[in-house]
XYZ file of C-alpha atoms in Angstrom:
601
model
C -1.721 4.710 258.732
C -2.630 8.209 259.938
C -3.121 11.255 257.731
C 0.286 12.821 258.490
C 2.133 9.646 257.557
C 0.110 9.324 254.355
C 0.863 12.900 253.332
C 4.571 12.429 254.096
C 4.703 9.333 251.889
C 2.824 11.169 249.126
C 5.249 14.099 249.174
C 8.325 11.851 249.382
C 7.307 9.636 246.465
C 6.343 12.670 244.365
C 9.740 14.289 244.991
C 11.557 11.068 244.112
C 9.519 10.776 240.935
C 10.311 14.364 239.930
C 14.017 13.808 240.657
C 13.952 10.670 238.517
C 12.225 12.627 235.749
C 14.931 15.286 235.888
C 17.584 12.629 235.319
C 15.956 10.803 232.416
C 13.876 13.424 230.637
C 15.688 14.417 227.433
C 14.492 18.012 227.322
C 13.585 19.950 230.447
C 14.197 23.336 228.920
C 14.042 24.673 225.408
C 15.349 28.092 224.429
C 13.084 28.458 221.407
C 10.781 31.480 221.533
C 7.564 29.488 222.010
C 8.859 27.228 224.790
C 10.487 30.143 226.612
C 7.209 32.075 226.519
C 5.340 29.016 227.764
C 7.720 28.288 230.638
C 8.067 31.903 231.792
C 4.347 32.699 231.276
C 5.364 35.816 229.347
C 2.502 35.083 226.918
C 0.036 36.023 229.683
C 1.014 39.694 229.397
C -0.776 39.900 226.040
C -3.314 37.078 226.099
C -6.030 36.107 228.564
C -5.679 32.364 228.023
C -3.615 29.708 226.277
C -6.208 29.211 223.525
C -5.864 32.792 222.325
C -2.078 32.588 222.501
C -2.028 29.335 220.536
C -4.378 30.935 218.000
C -1.958 33.839 217.574
C 0.965 31.452 217.070
C -0.907 29.218 214.631
C -2.131 32.175 212.563
C 1.447 33.376 212.161
C 2.937 29.968 211.421
C 3.483 29.350 207.668
C 2.496 25.684 208.098
C -0.230 26.458 210.668
C 1.579 24.072 213.028
C 3.618 24.812 216.157
C 5.682 22.703 218.556
C 5.801 22.988 222.348
C 8.957 20.922 222.763
C 8.965 20.890 226.563
C 5.502 19.302 226.516
C 6.222 16.983 223.593
C 3.122 18.530 222.040
C 2.597 19.411 218.386
C -0.398 21.696 217.776
C -1.888 22.141 214.321
C -4.627 24.091 212.560
C -3.754 22.661 209.158
C -6.719 20.793 207.562
C -4.355 18.462 205.667
C -2.668 17.424 208.918
C -6.038 16.830 210.549
C -7.213 14.625 207.681
C -3.962 12.673 207.951
C -4.490 12.125 211.707
C -8.202 11.351 211.687
C -8.467 9.444 208.409
C -5.346 8.620 206.379
C -3.219 7.317 209.285
C -6.040 6.957 211.788
C -4.582 3.846 213.434
C -1.333 5.655 214.254
C -3.144 8.391 216.199
C -5.296 6.778 218.925
C -6.639 8.514 222.011
C -3.706 7.001 223.822
C -3.043 5.625 227.283
C -2.442 8.997 229.043
C -6.005 10.036 228.231
C -7.638 6.694 229.030
C -5.777 6.377 232.349
C -6.913 9.814 233.557
C -10.589 9.153 232.762
C -10.526 5.411 233.356
C -12.182 5.432 236.786
C -14.989 7.684 235.555
C -15.642 6.487 231.998
C -14.350 2.937 232.318
C -14.510 1.163 228.959
C -16.864 3.691 227.376
C -16.466 4.671 223.728
C -14.644 7.932 224.476
C -12.004 6.213 226.554
C -10.998 3.208 224.454
C -9.248 2.369 221.188
C -9.038 -0.722 219.026
C -11.655 -3.475 218.938
C -13.619 -2.189 221.938
C -14.016 1.218 220.284
C -14.954 -0.383 216.956
C -17.631 -2.564 218.581
C -19.265 0.361 220.400
C -19.045 2.588 217.330
C -20.794 0.044 215.121
C -23.452 -0.662 217.745
C -24.143 3.030 218.391
C -24.123 3.901 214.671
C -26.716 1.238 213.983
C -29.055 2.490 216.726
C -28.545 6.243 216.338
C -29.081 6.049 212.590
C -32.641 4.771 212.932
C -35.484 7.166 212.108
C -37.393 5.965 215.165
C -34.719 7.189 217.558
C -34.554 10.599 215.852
C -38.301 10.986 216.363
C -37.933 9.811 219.976
C -35.254 12.435 220.650
C -37.364 15.121 218.966
C -40.304 14.281 221.253
C -38.100 14.381 224.380
C -36.640 17.765 223.458
C -40.029 19.280 222.635
C -41.567 17.979 225.847
C -38.745 19.419 227.954
C -39.020 22.772 226.168
C -42.796 23.116 226.484
C -43.260 21.753 230.000
C -40.143 23.114 231.712
C -37.839 25.429 229.771
C -40.424 27.894 228.452
C -42.417 28.070 231.734
C -39.177 28.647 233.649
C -38.033 31.475 231.381
C -41.532 32.997 231.341
C -41.558 33.683 235.077
C -41.380 37.340 236.039
C -39.032 39.092 238.469
C -36.235 36.545 238.438
C -32.639 36.459 237.299
C -31.385 33.245 235.723
C -27.936 32.169 234.622
C -28.712 31.027 231.082
C -25.646 28.795 230.945
C -26.816 26.983 234.081
C -30.321 26.677 232.614
C -28.921 25.102 229.451
C -26.797 22.673 231.487
C -29.861 21.572 233.424
C -31.927 21.299 230.252
C -29.345 19.238 228.372
C -28.842 16.903 231.348
C -32.585 16.246 231.563
C -32.684 15.473 227.838
C -29.615 13.233 227.734
C -30.784 11.286 230.806
C -34.183 10.681 229.219
C -32.521 9.603 225.998
C -29.754 7.475 227.543
C -31.333 5.977 230.667
C -35.038 6.605 230.249
C -35.060 8.480 233.584
C -36.010 12.062 234.416
C -33.605 13.859 236.809
C -35.867 16.983 236.779
C -32.889 19.351 236.835
C -34.983 22.166 235.334
C -37.422 21.974 238.226
C -35.648 24.628 240.288
C -38.049 24.109 243.187
C -36.734 20.557 243.621
C -33.332 19.575 245.049
C -30.655 19.056 242.410
C -30.555 15.461 241.192
C -28.031 13.279 243.046
C -26.943 11.859 239.708
C -26.357 15.351 238.282
C -24.334 16.473 241.313
C -22.237 13.302 241.337
C -21.752 13.556 237.579
C -20.599 17.193 237.815
C -18.146 16.398 240.593
C -16.734 13.323 238.859
C -16.273 15.272 235.598
C -14.521 18.129 237.378
C -12.187 15.999 239.493
C -11.302 13.653 236.626
C -10.311 16.639 234.485
C -8.236 18.068 237.346
C -6.054 14.964 237.297
C -4.462 16.333 234.139
C -3.419 19.481 236.045
C -1.085 17.599 238.389
C 2.665 17.948 237.947
C 2.855 14.201 237.414
C 0.292 11.381 237.091
C 1.999 9.821 240.084
C 0.561 12.536 242.348
C -3.085 11.651 241.768
C -2.298 7.942 241.610
C -0.749 8.045 245.089
C -3.678 10.104 246.402
C -6.009 7.499 244.935
C -4.063 4.643 246.518
C -4.155 6.381 249.914
C -7.759 7.592 249.429
C -6.882 11.244 250.080
C -8.297 14.647 249.125
C -9.782 15.028 245.652
C -9.308 11.331 244.891
C -11.418 10.449 247.914
C -14.166 12.793 246.663
C -13.890 11.368 243.145
C -14.213 7.825 244.452
C -17.399 8.725 246.348
C -18.899 10.496 243.323
C -18.185 7.542 241.044
C -19.610 5.116 243.614
C -22.838 7.125 243.648
C -22.991 7.149 239.849
C -22.352 3.400 239.739
C -25.022 2.727 242.341
C -27.652 4.778 240.508
C -26.714 3.419 237.085
C -26.754 -0.216 238.151
C -30.065 0.253 239.943
C -31.593 1.631 236.738
C -30.221 -1.335 234.794
C -31.596 -3.850 237.307
C -35.013 -2.186 237.337
C -35.077 -2.180 233.543
C -34.378 -5.900 233.506
C -37.296 -6.475 235.897
C -39.798 -4.320 234.024
C -38.620 -5.270 230.555
C -36.715 -3.255 227.988
C -37.713 -4.624 224.592
C -40.432 -2.015 224.042
C -38.449 0.963 225.371
C -36.776 3.503 223.088
C -33.994 4.835 225.318
C -30.385 4.010 224.509
C -29.888 1.767 227.546
C -32.809 -0.462 226.582
C -31.551 -0.733 223.019
C -28.054 -1.700 224.177
C -29.356 -4.156 226.792
C -30.649 -6.388 224.030
C -27.032 -6.754 222.845
C -24.915 -6.533 226.046
C -25.400 -8.379 229.344
C -22.415 -7.025 231.302
C -23.832 -4.394 233.732
C -20.508 -2.608 234.205
C -19.932 -2.388 230.459
C -23.451 -1.020 229.980
C -22.803 1.564 232.688
C -19.543 2.665 231.012
C -21.179 3.068 227.614
C -24.148 5.076 228.893
C -22.034 7.339 231.137
C -19.902 8.209 228.094
C -23.017 9.307 226.228
C -24.122 11.382 229.217
C -20.760 13.154 229.214
C -20.906 13.824 225.483
C -24.496 15.047 225.463
C -24.484 17.343 228.453
C -21.741 19.965 228.565
C -21.105 20.224 224.823
C -24.740 21.075 224.007
C -24.992 23.495 226.943
C -21.771 25.222 225.900
C -22.891 25.436 222.278
C -26.267 26.933 223.222
C -24.695 29.482 225.559
C -22.312 30.759 222.871
C -25.073 30.761 220.265
C -27.457 32.877 222.351
C -24.645 35.268 223.233
C -24.028 35.800 219.516
C -27.737 36.087 218.706
C -28.118 38.779 221.354
C -25.663 40.897 219.355
C -27.019 40.110 215.874
C -30.721 40.932 215.670
C -30.580 40.578 211.869
C -29.764 36.882 212.262
C -32.635 36.416 214.716
C -35.009 38.086 212.252
C -33.805 35.864 209.407
C -34.383 32.704 211.476
C -37.902 33.854 212.385
C -38.763 34.696 208.774
C -37.574 31.300 207.598
C -39.589 29.548 210.322
C -42.740 31.529 209.468
C -42.333 30.534 205.829
C -41.649 26.828 206.452
C -43.715 26.119 209.579
C -46.240 28.919 209.481
C -46.544 32.100 211.508
C -47.442 31.411 215.158
C -47.429 27.663 214.477
C -45.392 25.148 216.451
C -42.712 22.870 215.085
C -44.441 19.491 214.855
C -42.028 17.063 213.228
C -38.403 16.124 212.796
C -38.790 16.481 209.012
C -39.794 20.161 209.296
C -36.477 20.894 210.983
C -34.593 19.660 207.906
C -36.069 22.524 205.868
C -34.707 25.252 208.157
C -31.440 25.870 206.316
C -30.678 29.306 207.739
C -31.117 28.002 211.285
C -28.717 25.151 210.504
C -26.205 27.637 209.091
C -26.500 29.794 212.219
C -25.738 26.894 214.544
C -22.750 25.841 212.430
C -21.424 29.391 212.289
C -21.706 29.801 216.051
C -19.668 26.643 216.640
C -17.103 27.720 214.059
C -16.273 30.716 216.234
C -16.932 29.106 219.616
C -16.560 25.325 219.380
C -17.819 23.485 222.479
C -14.542 21.522 222.437
C -11.807 24.007 221.579
C -9.100 21.431 220.886
C -8.609 17.677 220.899
C -5.505 15.521 221.158
C -4.255 12.161 219.935
C -0.976 10.389 220.648
C 1.417 9.327 217.915
C 1.852 5.557 218.257
C 4.880 5.271 215.953
C 7.286 7.781 214.409
C 5.540 9.682 211.631
C 5.650 12.787 209.418
C 2.638 15.076 208.894
C 1.782 16.372 205.382
C 3.290 19.791 206.239
C 6.639 18.119 207.017
C 6.357 18.135 210.816
C 8.327 15.213 212.245
C 6.623 13.297 215.051
C 8.357 10.941 217.430
C 6.583 8.020 219.047
C 4.582 9.204 222.072
C 4.198 12.800 220.848
C 0.906 14.400 221.721
C -0.676 15.862 218.581
C -3.418 18.450 219.098
C -5.707 19.889 216.454
C -7.297 23.229 217.311
C -10.825 24.025 215.964
C -10.964 27.284 217.967
C -7.866 28.614 216.219
C -8.989 27.326 212.823
C -12.154 29.419 212.997
C -9.973 32.536 213.263
C -7.518 31.902 210.428
C -8.034 33.887 207.212
C -6.380 31.279 204.995
C -9.076 28.806 206.052
C -12.218 30.967 206.332
C -11.382 34.162 204.461
C -10.810 37.770 205.477
C -14.172 37.904 207.258
C -13.324 34.902 209.485
C -13.901 36.869 212.693
C -17.426 37.870 211.629
C -20.530 35.968 212.699
C -21.934 35.304 209.241
C -24.340 32.343 208.782
C -24.627 33.183 205.071
C -21.176 31.677 204.471
C -22.811 28.238 204.867
C -25.568 28.813 202.278
C -25.581 28.340 198.514
C -27.076 30.982 196.251
C -30.473 29.277 196.513
C -30.356 29.481 200.326
C -29.685 25.774 200.846
C -27.233 24.789 203.569
C -23.906 23.522 202.237
C -21.519 21.784 204.671
C -17.776 22.361 204.502
C -14.938 19.855 204.400
C -15.079 18.201 207.877
C -11.290 18.479 208.211
C -11.630 22.234 207.751
C -14.445 22.218 210.314
C -13.610 19.399 212.796
C -16.146 20.529 215.400
C -17.654 17.033 215.465
C -14.240 15.467 214.866
C -14.002 13.840 211.423
C -13.008 10.657 209.674
C -13.485 7.420 211.587
C -14.051 9.087 214.972
C -16.743 11.494 213.794
C -19.236 12.272 216.578
C -22.022 9.686 216.578
C -24.394 12.027 218.392
C -23.879 14.868 215.927
C -27.423 14.885 214.535
C -28.963 14.632 218.000
C -26.867 17.561 219.262
C -27.789 19.684 216.242
C -31.462 18.805 216.638
C -31.383 19.819 220.301
C -29.608 23.121 219.636
C -31.844 24.055 216.712
C -35.094 23.153 218.470
C -34.206 25.128 221.594
C -33.038 28.120 219.563
C -36.137 28.248 217.388
C -38.517 27.785 220.316
C -36.962 30.529 222.425
C -36.383 33.237 219.824
C -40.008 32.926 218.662
C -41.210 33.473 222.234
C -38.662 35.818 223.794
C -36.604 38.859 222.906
C -32.877 38.320 223.344
C -30.775 41.135 224.747
C -27.203 41.251 225.975
C -27.142 42.248 229.610
C -23.565 43.513 229.474
C -21.896 45.621 226.786
C -19.556 43.493 224.663
C -16.652 45.936 224.722
C -15.450 49.025 226.631
C -16.093 51.373 223.697
C -19.829 50.590 223.912
C -19.944 52.106 227.409
C -20.900 55.657 226.306
C -20.156 57.685 229.439
C -17.327 56.177 231.380
C -14.381 53.900 230.498
C -14.068 50.546 232.188
C -11.849 50.223 235.208
C -10.908 46.650 234.337
C -10.558 45.417 230.767
C -9.028 42.001 231.408
C -12.377 40.208 231.243
C -14.452 42.160 228.761
C -17.589 40.130 229.234
C -17.396 39.750 233.001
C -19.823 41.356 235.408
C -17.087 43.409 237.052
C -15.622 44.837 233.863
C -18.775 45.375 231.816
C -21.543 45.802 234.338
C -24.936 44.156 234.527
C -28.322 45.795 234.749
C -27.950 49.131 236.482
C -24.175 49.120 236.042
C -24.605 49.294 232.274
C -25.901 52.734 231.150
C -27.724 51.219 228.167
C -29.772 49.059 230.566
C -30.039 51.455 233.489
C -33.169 52.151 235.537
C -35.672 54.552 233.956
C -32.982 54.905 232.215
C -29.768 56.570 233.268
C -28.745 55.578 236.810
C -25.696 53.343 237.154
C -23.827 51.884 240.110
C -20.111 52.264 239.441
C -17.895 49.405 240.592
C -14.172 49.346 240.063
C -11.724 46.576 240.774
C -10.595 47.927 244.157
C -14.168 48.107 245.462
C -14.867 44.567 244.346
C -11.714 43.260 246.031
C -12.672 45.088 249.237
C -16.041 43.371 249.103
C -14.420 39.948 248.674
C -12.076 40.677 251.578
C -15.031 41.613 253.753
C -16.689 38.309 252.860
C -13.653 36.392 254.124
C -12.102 35.222 250.850
C -8.388 34.423 250.986
C -5.683 35.810 248.703
C -5.618 32.817 246.355
C -9.386 32.771 245.833
C -9.569 36.534 245.269
C -6.797 36.328 242.678
C -8.684 33.577 240.841
C -11.978 35.502 240.941
C -10.419 38.732 239.685
C -8.409 36.963 237.008
C -5.361 39.075 237.678
C -1.724 38.490 236.959
C -0.628 39.179 240.530
C -1.742 38.288 244.023
C -4.259 40.543 245.779
C -3.803 41.045 249.520
C -6.655 42.469 251.593
C -4.426 44.699 253.711
C -3.607 46.705 250.558
C -7.205 47.805 249.995
C -9.377 50.299 251.810
C -12.387 48.569 253.444
C -15.700 49.161 251.688
C -18.356 51.266 253.402
C -21.417 49.644 254.954
C -22.239 46.097 255.902
C -21.251 44.597 252.544
C -18.882 47.230 251.196
C -20.029 46.811 247.594
C -21.700 49.512 245.497
C -24.339 47.321 243.882
C -28.145 47.515 243.407
C -28.912 44.458 245.533
C -28.349 44.249 249.297
C -28.196 41.180 251.523
C -28.522 40.781 255.275
C -28.547 37.570 257.302
C -31.547 37.112 259.616
C -31.253 34.282 262.130
C -34.845 34.564 263.401
C -33.861 34.917 267.063
C -33.006 38.622 267.194
C -35.816 40.986 266.065
C -33.604 44.073 266.446
C -31.038 43.357 263.749
C -30.131 46.458 261.748
C -27.656 47.256 259.017
C -26.445 50.264 257.046
C -25.736 49.979 253.325
C -23.966 52.724 251.386
C -24.729 53.126 247.686
C -23.648 55.697 245.118
C -25.390 56.214 241.787
C -24.297 58.190 238.750
C -26.720 59.840 236.335
C -25.493 59.231 232.783
C -28.581 60.544 230.988
C -28.444 64.019 229.463
C -31.063 66.645 230.286
C -33.159 67.432 233.350
C -34.999 64.253 234.224
C -36.722 63.024 237.355
C -36.223 59.445 238.505
C -38.554 57.531 240.789
C -36.822 54.543 242.345
C -38.707 51.919 244.329
C -36.992 49.791 246.974
C -38.182 46.177 246.949
C -37.781 44.384 250.283
C -39.472 41.674 252.394
C -42.515 42.803 254.401
C -40.773 41.932 257.666
C -38.058 44.528 257.063
C -38.310 48.268 257.500
C -36.160 50.078 254.942
C -35.267 53.758 255.242
C -33.531 55.594 252.383
C -31.466 58.663 253.264
C -31.686 61.145 251.648
C -35.088 60.813 250.036
C -34.111 63.127 247.177
C -30.849 62.941 245.235
C -29.283 65.875 243.424
C -26.668 65.288 240.744
C -23.688 67.444 239.892
C -22.649 67.957 236.278
C -19.267 66.386 235.452
C -17.456 67.418 232.299
């Protein structure tokens, strides 16, 4: 069957399925205010994303529960409802088939993709192993080794720009692979090619999640059956993961696993099925990679804005560990109560998993009176809960680690159903202590060695000279600036490169991006067409400190003209000396050599 025929069949079956859905679906449209706003996207005029809109709705709901009827989705931020779902009537709120089907090819029968006896078996097995003191010490050693030999040396290098979120993703993948498989993917070794396992894992995670974005499950199922598009890519990624995982398992059997501490070796003494072992370990990789990286990224963003919190963590560490002394044991970490409170507070405001869903197995009624029909998706929303005054008080929007401490400075955890960051009840996260240990160790190690500063101003009113051109993405590079674009971080200081939205779009047009991609990058509410924008001046058309030119090595006479405009935002008569850094092979001429600034009032 050729590609055209396959696509025709895919489209035809999808249309028939949608037509069938139209005939049997009980509620295609709902005129209630929430459903109308959802279907017409009118919510997007006030809110940047669905999470913030849901938060607004939940805050204003007397029961802290809302219903999206057209999605058969009930969303709650009510701690009593969450306790009912995750503990009281746990068996009536499983993960559900829709979830397990979407992730089935990737996670198989892993703990995060199953219910019932299979889930119970894996939970008991993992609880037994993860609760041992020996494994906590093993994890502590892995984390410390990765920090000292890779993370700190990488961040200590001069004259480089790093994406901290990417660094944390690489770090957490190295750690979780060591812990789970006993292998080192060396993701933090930037000089080496990215690990094949890491690349395949990223792709499989992304494409599996995208299945949920399809109009109907039938769309991706047909693509999978015909081996087309994203499903073809997903299949290849999973095959690579399976190949690598099974090879590790076979090698471990040859070399012996009884004296190894990694999770795979521990489970191999209980399970013989290679595929089952693969599914279990891949689930732990998924849980231990992105969540930790996301949590660390949010935490360091908050620390960069709260120097008082950084100082308090350092003072506590100096008192418990000793000034200029290294953390040497897992037990020492238990005494750092303020650090623990800081990590908890960060995840209260920015949970790595913003919401989680279960499916109602039989008709039920939540404690707040919400009626649930069989098959209803029930979502609890930690992100919204962290922003509700009735749950966390009038200061709920403040980053305040002290809220977690008793009067004697000892950390005091909250009701887990009020703070379901690690889930709660029977499905509480088994890797909770490992994740906390990793986040706390990284945080302590870095803030004692480095100064944390926010590269971009957190809001338009902190830009002292000129208002932002684009306020849709307050923390984005375009809207807030980075380096020389931000007056508070400008060269020498005071010179900024102004970039507005139109200039950035012109640059993207010049680089060959299409309308759809530009719209996604800008984050706008309308489509952006290149013919509507004036072309940028120079070879790249972007007013930015850095300049790029492609050299193919065959033509020694390549030349290019870049146009840049700088604004002086410093008061008074000052002289700036700016040095142009370029490769030795290039001759760079700056015209004019001297800049004179006009006063703008």
